[in-house]
mmCIF file of C-alpha atoms in Angstrom:
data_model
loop_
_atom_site.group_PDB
_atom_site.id
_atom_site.type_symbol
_atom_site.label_atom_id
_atom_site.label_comp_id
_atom_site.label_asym_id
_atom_site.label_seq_id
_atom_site.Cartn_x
_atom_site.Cartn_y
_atom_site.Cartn_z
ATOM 1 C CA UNK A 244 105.750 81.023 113.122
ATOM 2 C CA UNK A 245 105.581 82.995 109.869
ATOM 3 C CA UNK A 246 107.284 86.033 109.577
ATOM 4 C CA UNK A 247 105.832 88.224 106.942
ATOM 5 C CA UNK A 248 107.155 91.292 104.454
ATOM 6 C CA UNK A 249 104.806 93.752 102.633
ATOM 7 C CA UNK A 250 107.547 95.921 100.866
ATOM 8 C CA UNK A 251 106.087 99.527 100.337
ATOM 9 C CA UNK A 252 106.505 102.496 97.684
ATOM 10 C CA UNK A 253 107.178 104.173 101.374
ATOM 11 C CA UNK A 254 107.405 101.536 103.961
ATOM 12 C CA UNK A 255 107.873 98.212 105.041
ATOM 13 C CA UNK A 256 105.509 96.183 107.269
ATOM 14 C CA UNK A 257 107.152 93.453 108.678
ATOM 15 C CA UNK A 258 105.055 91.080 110.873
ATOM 16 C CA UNK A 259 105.239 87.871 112.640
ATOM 17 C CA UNK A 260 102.716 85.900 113.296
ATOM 18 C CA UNK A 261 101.876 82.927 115.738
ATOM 19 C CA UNK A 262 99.142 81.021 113.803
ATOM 20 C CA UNK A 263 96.319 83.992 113.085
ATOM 21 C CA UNK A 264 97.284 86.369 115.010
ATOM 22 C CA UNK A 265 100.121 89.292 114.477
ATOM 23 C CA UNK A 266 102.240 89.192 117.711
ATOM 24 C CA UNK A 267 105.172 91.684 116.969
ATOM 25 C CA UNK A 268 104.935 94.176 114.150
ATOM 26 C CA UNK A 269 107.059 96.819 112.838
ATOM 27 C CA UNK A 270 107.755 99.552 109.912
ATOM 28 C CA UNK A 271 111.209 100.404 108.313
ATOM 29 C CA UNK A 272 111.221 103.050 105.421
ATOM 30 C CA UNK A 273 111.508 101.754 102.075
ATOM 31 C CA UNK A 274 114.971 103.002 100.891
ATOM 32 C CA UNK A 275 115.841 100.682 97.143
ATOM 33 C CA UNK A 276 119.838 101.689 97.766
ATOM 34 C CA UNK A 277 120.091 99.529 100.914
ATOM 35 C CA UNK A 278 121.593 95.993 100.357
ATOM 36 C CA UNK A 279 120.164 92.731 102.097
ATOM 37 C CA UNK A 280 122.975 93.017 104.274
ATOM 38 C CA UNK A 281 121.563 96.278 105.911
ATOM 39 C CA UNK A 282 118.191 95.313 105.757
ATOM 40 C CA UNK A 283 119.176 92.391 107.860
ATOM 41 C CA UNK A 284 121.019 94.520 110.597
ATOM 42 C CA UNK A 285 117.771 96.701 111.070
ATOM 43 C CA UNK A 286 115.344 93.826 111.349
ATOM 44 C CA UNK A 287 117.696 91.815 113.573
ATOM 45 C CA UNK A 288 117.868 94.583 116.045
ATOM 46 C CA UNK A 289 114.160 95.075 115.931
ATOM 47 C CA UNK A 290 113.865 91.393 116.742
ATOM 48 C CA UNK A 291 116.358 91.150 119.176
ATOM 49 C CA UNK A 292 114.547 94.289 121.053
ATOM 50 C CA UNK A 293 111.471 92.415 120.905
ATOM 51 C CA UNK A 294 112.793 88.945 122.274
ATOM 52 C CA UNK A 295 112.142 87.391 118.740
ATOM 53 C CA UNK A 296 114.414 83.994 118.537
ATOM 54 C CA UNK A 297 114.395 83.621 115.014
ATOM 55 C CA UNK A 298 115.011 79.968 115.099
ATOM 56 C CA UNK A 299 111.200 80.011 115.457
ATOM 57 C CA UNK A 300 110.784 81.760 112.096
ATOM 58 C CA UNK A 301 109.668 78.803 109.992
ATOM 59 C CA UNK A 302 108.375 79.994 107.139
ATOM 60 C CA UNK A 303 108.924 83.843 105.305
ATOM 61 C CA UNK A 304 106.961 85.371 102.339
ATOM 62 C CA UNK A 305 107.629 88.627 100.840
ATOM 63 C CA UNK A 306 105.062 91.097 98.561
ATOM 64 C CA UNK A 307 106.883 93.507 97.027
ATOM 65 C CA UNK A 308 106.161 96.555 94.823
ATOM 66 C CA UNK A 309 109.303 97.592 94.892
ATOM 67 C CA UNK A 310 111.294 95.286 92.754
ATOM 68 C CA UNK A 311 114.970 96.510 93.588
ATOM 69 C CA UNK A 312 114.181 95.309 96.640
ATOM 70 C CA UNK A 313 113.209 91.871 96.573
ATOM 71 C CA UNK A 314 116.604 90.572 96.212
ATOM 72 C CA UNK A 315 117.801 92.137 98.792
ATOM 73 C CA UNK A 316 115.141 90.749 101.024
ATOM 74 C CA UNK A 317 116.016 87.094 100.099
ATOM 75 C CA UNK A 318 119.373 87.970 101.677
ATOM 76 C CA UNK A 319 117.995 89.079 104.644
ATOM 77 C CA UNK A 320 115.347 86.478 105.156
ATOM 78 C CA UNK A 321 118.291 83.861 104.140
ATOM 79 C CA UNK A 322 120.273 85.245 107.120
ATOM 80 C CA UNK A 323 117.644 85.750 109.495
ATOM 81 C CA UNK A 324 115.978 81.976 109.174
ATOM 82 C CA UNK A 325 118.357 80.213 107.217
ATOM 83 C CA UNK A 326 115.878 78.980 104.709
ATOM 84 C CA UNK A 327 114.918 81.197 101.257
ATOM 85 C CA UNK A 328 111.577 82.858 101.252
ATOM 86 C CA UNK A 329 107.866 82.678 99.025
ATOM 87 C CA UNK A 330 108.346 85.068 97.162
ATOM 88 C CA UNK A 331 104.340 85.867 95.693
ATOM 89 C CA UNK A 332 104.323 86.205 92.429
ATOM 90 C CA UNK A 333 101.786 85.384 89.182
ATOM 91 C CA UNK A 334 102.816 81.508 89.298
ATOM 92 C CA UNK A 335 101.101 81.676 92.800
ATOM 93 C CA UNK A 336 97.220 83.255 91.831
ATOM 94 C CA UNK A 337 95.718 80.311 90.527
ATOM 95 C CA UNK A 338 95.790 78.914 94.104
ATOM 96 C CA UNK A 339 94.036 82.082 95.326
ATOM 97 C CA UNK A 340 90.408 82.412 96.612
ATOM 98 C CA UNK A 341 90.093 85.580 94.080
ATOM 99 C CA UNK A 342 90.072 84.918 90.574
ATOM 100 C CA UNK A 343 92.582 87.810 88.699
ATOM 101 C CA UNK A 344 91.827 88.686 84.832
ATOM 102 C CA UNK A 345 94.072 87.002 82.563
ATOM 103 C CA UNK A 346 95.165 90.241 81.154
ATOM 104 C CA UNK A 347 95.902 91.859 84.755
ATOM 105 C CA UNK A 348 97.710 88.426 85.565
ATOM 106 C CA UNK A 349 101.337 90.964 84.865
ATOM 107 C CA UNK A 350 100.223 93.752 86.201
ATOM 108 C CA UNK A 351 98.578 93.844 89.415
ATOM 109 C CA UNK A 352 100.012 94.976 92.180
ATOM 110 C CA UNK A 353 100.594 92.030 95.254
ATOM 111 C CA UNK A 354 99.659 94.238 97.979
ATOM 112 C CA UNK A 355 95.942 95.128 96.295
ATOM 113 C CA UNK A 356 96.227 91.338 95.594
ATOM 114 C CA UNK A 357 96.437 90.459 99.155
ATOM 115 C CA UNK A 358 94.163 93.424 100.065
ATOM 116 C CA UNK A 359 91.376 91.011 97.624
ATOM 117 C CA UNK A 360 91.988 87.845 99.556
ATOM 118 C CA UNK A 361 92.038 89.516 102.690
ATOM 119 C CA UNK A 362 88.761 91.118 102.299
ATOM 120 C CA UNK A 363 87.065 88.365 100.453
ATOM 121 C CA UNK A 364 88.114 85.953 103.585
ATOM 122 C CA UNK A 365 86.745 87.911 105.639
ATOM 123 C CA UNK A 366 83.907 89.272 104.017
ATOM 124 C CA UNK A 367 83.130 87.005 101.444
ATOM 125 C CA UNK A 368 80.749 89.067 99.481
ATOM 126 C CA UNK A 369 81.234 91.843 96.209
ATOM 127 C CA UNK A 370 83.356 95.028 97.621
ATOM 128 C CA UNK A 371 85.614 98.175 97.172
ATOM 129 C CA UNK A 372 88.266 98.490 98.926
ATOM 130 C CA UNK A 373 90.229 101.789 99.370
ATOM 131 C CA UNK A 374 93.906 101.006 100.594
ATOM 132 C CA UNK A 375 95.257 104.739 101.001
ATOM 133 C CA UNK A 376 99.128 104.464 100.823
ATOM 134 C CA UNK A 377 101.745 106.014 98.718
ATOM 135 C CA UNK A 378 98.693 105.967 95.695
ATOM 136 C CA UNK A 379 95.309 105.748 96.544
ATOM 137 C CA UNK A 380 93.511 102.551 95.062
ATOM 138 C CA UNK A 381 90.254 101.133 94.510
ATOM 139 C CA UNK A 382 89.797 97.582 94.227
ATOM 140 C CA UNK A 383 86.352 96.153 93.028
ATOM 141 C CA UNK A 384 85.622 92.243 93.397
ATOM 142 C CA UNK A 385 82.980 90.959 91.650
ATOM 143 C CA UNK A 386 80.167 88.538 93.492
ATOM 144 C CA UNK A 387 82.297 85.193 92.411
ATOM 145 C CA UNK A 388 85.329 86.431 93.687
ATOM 146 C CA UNK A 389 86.937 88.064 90.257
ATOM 147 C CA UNK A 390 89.153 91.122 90.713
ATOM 148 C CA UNK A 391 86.209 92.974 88.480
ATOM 149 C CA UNK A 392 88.699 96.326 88.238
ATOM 150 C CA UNK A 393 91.213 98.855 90.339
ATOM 151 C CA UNK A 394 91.391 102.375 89.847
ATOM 152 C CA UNK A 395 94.435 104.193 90.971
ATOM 153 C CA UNK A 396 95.240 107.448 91.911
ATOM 154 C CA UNK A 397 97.661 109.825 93.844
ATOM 155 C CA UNK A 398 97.640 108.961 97.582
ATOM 156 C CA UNK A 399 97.221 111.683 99.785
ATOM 157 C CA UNK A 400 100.554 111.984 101.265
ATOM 158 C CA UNK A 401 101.928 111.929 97.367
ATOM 159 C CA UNK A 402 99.862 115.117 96.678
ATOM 160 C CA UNK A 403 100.312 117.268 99.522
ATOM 161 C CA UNK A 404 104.178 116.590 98.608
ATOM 162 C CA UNK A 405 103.932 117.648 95.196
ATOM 163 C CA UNK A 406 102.032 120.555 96.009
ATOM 164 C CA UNK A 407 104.469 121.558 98.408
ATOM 165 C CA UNK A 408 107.450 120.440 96.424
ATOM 166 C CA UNK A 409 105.971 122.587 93.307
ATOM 167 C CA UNK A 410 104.409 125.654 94.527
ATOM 168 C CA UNK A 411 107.254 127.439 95.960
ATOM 169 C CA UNK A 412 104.318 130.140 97.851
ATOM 170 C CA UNK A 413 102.945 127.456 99.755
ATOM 171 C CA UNK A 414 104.247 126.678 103.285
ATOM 172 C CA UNK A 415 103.558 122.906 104.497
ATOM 173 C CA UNK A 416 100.613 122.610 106.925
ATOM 174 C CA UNK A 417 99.479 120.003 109.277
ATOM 175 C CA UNK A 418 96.868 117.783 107.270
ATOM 176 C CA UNK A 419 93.859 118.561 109.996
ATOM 177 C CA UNK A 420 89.969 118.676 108.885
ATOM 178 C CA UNK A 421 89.182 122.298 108.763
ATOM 179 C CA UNK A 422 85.974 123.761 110.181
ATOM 180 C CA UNK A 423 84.796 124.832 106.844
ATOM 181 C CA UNK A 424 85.882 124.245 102.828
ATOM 182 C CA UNK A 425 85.702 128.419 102.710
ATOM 183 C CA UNK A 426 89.389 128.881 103.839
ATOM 184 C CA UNK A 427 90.278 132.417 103.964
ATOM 185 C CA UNK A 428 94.119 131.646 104.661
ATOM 186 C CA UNK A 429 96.477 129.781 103.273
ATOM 187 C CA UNK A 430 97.063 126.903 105.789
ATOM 188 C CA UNK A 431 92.813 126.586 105.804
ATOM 189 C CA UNK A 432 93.035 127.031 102.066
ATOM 190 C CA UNK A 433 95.342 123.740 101.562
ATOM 191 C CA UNK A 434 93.726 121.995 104.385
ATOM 192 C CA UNK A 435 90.753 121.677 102.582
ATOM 193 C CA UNK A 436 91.580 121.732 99.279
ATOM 194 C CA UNK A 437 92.982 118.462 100.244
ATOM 195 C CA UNK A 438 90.833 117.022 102.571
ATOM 196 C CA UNK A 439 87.437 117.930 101.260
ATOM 197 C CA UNK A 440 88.848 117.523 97.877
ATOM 198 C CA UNK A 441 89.847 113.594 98.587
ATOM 199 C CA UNK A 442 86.938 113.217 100.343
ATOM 200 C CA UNK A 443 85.073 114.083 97.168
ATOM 201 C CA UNK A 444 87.366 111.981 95.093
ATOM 202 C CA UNK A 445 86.939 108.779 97.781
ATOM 203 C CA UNK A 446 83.263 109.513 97.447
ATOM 204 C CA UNK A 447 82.903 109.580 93.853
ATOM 205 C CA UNK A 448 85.004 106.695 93.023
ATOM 206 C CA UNK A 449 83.336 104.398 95.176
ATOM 207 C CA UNK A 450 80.133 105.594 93.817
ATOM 208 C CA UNK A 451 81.241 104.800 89.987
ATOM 209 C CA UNK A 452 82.184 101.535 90.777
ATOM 210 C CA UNK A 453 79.043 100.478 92.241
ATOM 211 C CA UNK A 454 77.217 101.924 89.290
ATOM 212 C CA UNK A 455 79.746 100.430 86.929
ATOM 213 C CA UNK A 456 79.130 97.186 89.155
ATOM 214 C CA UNK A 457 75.487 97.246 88.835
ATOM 215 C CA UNK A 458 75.705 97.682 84.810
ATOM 216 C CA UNK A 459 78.527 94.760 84.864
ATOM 217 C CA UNK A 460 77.073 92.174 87.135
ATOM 218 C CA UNK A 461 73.276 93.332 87.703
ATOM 219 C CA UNK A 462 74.576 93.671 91.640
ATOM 220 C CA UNK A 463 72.437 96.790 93.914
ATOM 221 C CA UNK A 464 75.350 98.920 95.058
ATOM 222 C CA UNK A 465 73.708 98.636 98.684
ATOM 223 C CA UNK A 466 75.195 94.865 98.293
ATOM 224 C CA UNK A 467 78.758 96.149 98.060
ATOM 225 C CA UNK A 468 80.866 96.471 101.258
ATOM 226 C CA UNK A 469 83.340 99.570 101.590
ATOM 227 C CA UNK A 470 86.367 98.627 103.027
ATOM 228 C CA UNK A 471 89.107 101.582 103.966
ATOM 229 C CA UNK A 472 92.372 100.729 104.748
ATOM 230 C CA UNK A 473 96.204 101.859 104.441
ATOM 231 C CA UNK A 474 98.068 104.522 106.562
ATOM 232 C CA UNK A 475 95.870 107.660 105.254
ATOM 233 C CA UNK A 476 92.606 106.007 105.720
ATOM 234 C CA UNK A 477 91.583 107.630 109.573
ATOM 235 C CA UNK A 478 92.118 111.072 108.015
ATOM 236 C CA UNK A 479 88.696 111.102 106.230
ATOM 237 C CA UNK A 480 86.747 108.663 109.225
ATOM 238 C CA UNK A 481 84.910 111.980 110.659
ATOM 239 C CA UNK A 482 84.154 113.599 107.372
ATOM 240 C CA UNK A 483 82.430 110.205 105.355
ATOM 241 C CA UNK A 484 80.543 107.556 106.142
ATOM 242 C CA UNK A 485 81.347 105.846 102.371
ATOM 243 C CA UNK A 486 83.013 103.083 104.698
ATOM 244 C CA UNK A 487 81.260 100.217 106.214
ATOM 245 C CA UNK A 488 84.495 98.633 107.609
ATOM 246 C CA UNK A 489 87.928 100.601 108.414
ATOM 247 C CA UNK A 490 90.654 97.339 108.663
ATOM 248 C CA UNK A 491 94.598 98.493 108.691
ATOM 249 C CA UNK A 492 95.216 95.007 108.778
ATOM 250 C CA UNK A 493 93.976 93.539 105.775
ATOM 251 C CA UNK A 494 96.678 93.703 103.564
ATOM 252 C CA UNK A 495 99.067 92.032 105.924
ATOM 253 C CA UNK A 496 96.160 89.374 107.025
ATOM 254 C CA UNK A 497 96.065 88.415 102.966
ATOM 255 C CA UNK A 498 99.575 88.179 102.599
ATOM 256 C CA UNK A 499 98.813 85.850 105.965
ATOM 257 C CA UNK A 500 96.285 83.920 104.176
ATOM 258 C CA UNK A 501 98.377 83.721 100.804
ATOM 259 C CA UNK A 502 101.193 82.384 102.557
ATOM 260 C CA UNK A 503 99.085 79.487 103.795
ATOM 261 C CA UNK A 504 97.353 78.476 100.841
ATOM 262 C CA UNK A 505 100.870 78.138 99.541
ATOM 263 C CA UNK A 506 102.654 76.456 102.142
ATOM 264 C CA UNK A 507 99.406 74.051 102.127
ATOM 265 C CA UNK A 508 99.673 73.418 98.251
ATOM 266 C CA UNK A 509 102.965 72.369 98.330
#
């Protein structure tokens, strides 16, 4: 079995997975100040709730873009299986289905990476995809598989913190869809200032990209797939129909699939 770590701004996902398919998954808050040591006494007990013998674990890989932490998760994958982990990195993308820009090749996030092979797995066609987690971002693959661009912005969580954190007059309010974007109190007033407003900002974005798409690489936006997906994503579902596929799996299927191609190149 393969037991998988997406390491968060905000959370973990770890996952463990029989062939294809995810049969025990769980999330542990990302917190840079805990050693391997802890991190290894929280996912043990999760396991051990969960009937997980870890001598099945055979193989481990870890995306992380939280550096701190990586270290600290070779420790606890070295104490968990016994054996040290993948740990994906640029020496890895060459063996990728998606082709990333030479000049991106130090920069790109792995969990948009994954979210790329994921989708183009799956989909195998030019798409966006929105992952909404700590920051919202866009990722835009071309029709032979490049990375064509990512734009990033604040996720939705991160700006109804700041707002709160900032504007010392504003209570926090439940993020629900109001009725109407005329609030006439304050709790209606945030609500959708920040839901109608990311709704216009999803909306928009995915709309340049196509256009910027169509100028780049002569594809009809109707051609690109929308793909939503991330913790936030379900907020904006009854509000938008800028998605063609909602899939809160498919960064932790592409760190699957990356782990595979891997293991099989080796």
């Amino acid at each position: 079995m393969l037991l998988t770590f997406d390491i968060g701004n905000t959370n973990i996902k770890v996952v463990v997975f029989d062939k294809q398919t995810a049969i025990h998954q769980w999330r542990i808050s990302t917190n840079p100040k805990r050693t391997g040591d802890e991190y290894f006494s929280i996912i043990k007990s999760l396991m051990s709730s969960e009937n997980v013998d870890t001598k099945t674990l055979e193989n481990t890989i870890i995306s992380s873009v939280v550096p701190k932490l990586i270290g600290a998760f070779v420790i606890a994958t070295q104490k968990l299986t016994g054996q040290k982990p993948i740990i994906l990195n640029p020496e890895h993308y060459k063996k990728l289905p998606v082709i990333v820009p030479e000049n991106s090749v130090s920069e790109i996030g792995t969990d948009l990476l994954c979210d790329a092979v994921g989708a183009w797995n799956k989909y195998n066609q030019p798409c966006i995809i929105a992952d909404f987690g700590t920051a919202l971002s866009f990722t835009a693959i071309a029709p032979n598989a490049e990375i064509a661009g990512i734009a990033i912005a604040p996720g939705i969580g991160t700006a109804v913190n700041s707002l709160f954190n900032n504007a010392a007059q504003l209570p926090e309010v439940p993020l629900e869809i109001p009725n109407t974007s005329l609030g006439t109190n304050t709790v209606e007033c945030i609500q959708s200032g920040i839901i109608f407003g990311y709704k216009g900002l999803v909306e928009g974005m995915i709309s340049q990209m196509k256009n910027d798409m169509l100028k780049k690489y002569s594809i009809m936006p109707q051609d690109i797939r929308t793909i939503a997906t991330g913790g936030f994503n379900s907020m904006l579902q009854p509000i938008t129909n800028v998605f063609e596929d909602l899939d809160k799996q498919l960064t932790t299927n592409g760190l699957r699939l990356v782990a595979e191609i891997i293991l099989k190149s080796n």
